[in-house]
mmCIF file of C-alpha atoms in Angstrom:
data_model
loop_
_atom_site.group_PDB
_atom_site.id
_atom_site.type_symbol
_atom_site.label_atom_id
_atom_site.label_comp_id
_atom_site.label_asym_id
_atom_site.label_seq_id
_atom_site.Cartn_x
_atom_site.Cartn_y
_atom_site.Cartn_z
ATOM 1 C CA UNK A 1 0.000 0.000 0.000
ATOM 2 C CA UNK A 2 1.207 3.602 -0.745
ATOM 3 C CA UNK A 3 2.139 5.898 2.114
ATOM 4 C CA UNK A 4 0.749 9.446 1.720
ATOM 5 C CA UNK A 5 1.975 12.021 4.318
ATOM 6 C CA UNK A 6 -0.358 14.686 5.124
ATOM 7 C CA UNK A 7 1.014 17.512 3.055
ATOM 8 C CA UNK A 8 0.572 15.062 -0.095
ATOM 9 C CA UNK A 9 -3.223 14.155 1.076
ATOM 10 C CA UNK A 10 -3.515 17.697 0.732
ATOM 11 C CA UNK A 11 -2.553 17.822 -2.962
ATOM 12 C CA UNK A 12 -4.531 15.353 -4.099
ATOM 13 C CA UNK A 13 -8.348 16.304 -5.804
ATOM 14 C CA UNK A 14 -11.377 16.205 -3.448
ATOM 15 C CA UNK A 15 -12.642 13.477 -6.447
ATOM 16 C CA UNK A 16 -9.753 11.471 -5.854
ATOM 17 C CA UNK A 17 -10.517 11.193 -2.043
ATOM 18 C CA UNK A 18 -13.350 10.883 -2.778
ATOM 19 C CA UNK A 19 -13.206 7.865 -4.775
ATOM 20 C CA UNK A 20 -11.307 6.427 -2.051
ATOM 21 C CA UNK A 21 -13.678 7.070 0.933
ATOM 22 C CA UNK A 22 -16.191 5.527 -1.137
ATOM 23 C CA UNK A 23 -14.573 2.312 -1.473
ATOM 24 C CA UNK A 24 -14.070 2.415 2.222
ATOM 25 C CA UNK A 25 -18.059 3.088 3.055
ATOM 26 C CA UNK A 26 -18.514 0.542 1.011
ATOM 27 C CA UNK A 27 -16.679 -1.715 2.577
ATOM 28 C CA UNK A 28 -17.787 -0.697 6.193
ATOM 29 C CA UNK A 29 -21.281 -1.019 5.448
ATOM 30 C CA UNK A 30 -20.912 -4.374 3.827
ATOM 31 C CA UNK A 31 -18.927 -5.691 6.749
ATOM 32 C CA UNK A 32 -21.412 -3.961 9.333
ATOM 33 C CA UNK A 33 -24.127 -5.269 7.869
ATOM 34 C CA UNK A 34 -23.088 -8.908 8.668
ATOM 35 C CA UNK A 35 -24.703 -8.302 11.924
ATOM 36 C CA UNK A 36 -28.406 -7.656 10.675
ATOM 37 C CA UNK A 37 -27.920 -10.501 7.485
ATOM 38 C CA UNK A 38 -26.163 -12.872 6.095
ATOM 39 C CA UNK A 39 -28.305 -13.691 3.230
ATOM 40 C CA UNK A 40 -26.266 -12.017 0.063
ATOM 41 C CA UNK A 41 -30.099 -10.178 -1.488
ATOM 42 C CA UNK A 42 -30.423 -8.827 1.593
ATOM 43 C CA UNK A 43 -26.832 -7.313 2.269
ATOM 44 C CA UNK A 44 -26.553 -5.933 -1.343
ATOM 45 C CA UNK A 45 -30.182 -4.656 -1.110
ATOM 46 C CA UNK A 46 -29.423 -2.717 1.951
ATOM 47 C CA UNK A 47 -25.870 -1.550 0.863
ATOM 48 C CA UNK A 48 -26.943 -0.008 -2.062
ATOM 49 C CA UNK A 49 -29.859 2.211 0.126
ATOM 50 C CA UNK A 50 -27.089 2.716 2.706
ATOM 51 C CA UNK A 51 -23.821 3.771 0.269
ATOM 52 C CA UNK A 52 -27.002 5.747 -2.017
ATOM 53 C CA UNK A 53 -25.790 9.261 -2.757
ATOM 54 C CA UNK A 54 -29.085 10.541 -0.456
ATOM 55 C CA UNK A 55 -28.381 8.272 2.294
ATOM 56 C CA UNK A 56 -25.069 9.760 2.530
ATOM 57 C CA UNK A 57 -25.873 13.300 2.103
ATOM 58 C CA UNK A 58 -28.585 12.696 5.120
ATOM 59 C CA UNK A 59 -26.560 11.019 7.287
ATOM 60 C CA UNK A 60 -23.866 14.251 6.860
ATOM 61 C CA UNK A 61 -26.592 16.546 8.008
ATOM 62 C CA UNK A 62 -27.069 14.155 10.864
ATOM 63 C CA UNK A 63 -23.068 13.574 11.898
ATOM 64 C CA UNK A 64 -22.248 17.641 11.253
ATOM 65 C CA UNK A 65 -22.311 19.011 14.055
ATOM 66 C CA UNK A 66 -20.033 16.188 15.540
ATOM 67 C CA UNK A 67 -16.949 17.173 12.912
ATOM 68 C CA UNK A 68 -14.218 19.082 13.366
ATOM 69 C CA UNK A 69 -13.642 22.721 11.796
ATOM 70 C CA UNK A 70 -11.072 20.738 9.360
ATOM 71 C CA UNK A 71 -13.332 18.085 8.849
ATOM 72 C CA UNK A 72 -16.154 20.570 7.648
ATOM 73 C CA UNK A 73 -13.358 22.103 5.553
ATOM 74 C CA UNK A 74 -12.576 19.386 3.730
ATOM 75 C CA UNK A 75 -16.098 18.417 3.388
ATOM 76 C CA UNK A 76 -16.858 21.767 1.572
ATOM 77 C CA UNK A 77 -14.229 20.755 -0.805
ATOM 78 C CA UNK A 78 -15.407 17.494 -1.828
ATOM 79 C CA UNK A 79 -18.848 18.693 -2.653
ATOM 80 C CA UNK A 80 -17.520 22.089 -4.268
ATOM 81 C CA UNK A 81 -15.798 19.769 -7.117
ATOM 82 C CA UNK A 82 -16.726 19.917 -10.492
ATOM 83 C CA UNK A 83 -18.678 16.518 -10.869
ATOM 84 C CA UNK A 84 -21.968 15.360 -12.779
ATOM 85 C CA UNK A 85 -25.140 13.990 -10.577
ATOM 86 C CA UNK A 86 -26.474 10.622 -11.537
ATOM 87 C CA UNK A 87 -30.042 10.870 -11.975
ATOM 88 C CA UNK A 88 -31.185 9.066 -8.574
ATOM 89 C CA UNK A 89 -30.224 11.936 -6.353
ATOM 90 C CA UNK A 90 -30.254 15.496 -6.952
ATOM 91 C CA UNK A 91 -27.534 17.348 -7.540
ATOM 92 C CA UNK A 92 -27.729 19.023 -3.996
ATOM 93 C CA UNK A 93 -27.591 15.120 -2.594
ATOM 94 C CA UNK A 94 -24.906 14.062 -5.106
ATOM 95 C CA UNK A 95 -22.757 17.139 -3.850
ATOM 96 C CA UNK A 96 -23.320 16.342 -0.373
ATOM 97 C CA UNK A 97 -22.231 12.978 -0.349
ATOM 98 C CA UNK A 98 -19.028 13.370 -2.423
ATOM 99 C CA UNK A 99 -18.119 15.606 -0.031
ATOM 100 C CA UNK A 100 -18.937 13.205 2.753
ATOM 101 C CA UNK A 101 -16.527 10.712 0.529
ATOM 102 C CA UNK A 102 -14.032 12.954 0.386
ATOM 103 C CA UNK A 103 -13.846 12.936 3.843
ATOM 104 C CA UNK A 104 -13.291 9.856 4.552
ATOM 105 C CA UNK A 105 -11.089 9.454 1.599
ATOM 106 C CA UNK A 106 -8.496 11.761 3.320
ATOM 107 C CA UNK A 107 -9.129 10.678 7.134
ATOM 108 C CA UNK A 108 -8.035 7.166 5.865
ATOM 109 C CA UNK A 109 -5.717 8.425 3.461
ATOM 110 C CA UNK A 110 -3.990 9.941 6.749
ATOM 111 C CA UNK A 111 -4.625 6.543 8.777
ATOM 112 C CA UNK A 112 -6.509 8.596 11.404
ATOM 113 C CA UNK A 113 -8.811 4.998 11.378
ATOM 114 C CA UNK A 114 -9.758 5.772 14.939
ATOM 115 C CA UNK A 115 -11.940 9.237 13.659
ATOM 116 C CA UNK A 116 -12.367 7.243 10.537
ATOM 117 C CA UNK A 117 -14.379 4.605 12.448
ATOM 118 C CA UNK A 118 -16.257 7.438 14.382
ATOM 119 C CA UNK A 119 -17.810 8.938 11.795
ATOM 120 C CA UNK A 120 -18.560 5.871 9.604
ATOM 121 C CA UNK A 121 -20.223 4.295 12.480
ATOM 122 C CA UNK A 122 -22.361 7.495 13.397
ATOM 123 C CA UNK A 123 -23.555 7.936 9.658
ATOM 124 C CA UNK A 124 -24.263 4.322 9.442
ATOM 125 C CA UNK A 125 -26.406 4.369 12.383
ATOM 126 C CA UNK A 126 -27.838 7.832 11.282
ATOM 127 C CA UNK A 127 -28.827 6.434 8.218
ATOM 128 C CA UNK A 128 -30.104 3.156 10.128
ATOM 129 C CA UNK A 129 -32.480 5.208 12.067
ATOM 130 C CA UNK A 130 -34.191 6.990 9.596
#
């Protein structure tokens, strides 16, 4: 596995953290979800409503107040990037939850899995609850 130091984090695009904090929710959720399911309909069914561009952008309205000033910061750049909305969200939602990506894109990017963790697990229950 690469090693990024935080100054090259930094560099990279929002997109491109983004694209890796998506793999990582995706992963979470899958592996979280072993303890409602193990019947494989049933965990993709309810990873794809989880990992859903609106899921994610409610859950970040949900888990906001909780972040850091740096974390909101880096937020805002994920969802200011120039990116197209797929036609199940809107582009509001789609926004939203790159930015949420892009957040945990960098956070594991930076191995801060501890905060990482934290906010995966508080989305995933915010999104659980509604």
């Amino acid at each position: 596995m690469l090693d990024f130091d935080e100054d090259e984090v930094k560099t990279l695009s929002p997109l491109v953290t983004a694209y890796i904090g998506d793999a990582y929710f995706h992963l979470y959720v899958r592996t979280r979800l072993l303890s409602v399911t193990h019947k494989i309909s049933k965990l993709h069914d309810l990873s794809a409503e989880i990992v859903s561009a609106v899921s994610q952008a409610a859950a970040y309205k949900e888990i906001e107040s909780q972040l850091t000033d740096d974390e909101r910061d880096i937020f805002r750049r994920g969802r200011n990037a120039k990116s197209h909305a797929p036609r199940s969200a809107t582009v509001e939602e789609y926004h939203a939850s790159t930015g949420f990506e892009s957040l945990l894109g960098e956070l594991f990017l930076k191995k801060n899995f501890s905060r990482l963790d934290e906010i995966c697990e508080s989305a995933f229950n915010a999104i659980h609850k509604n």
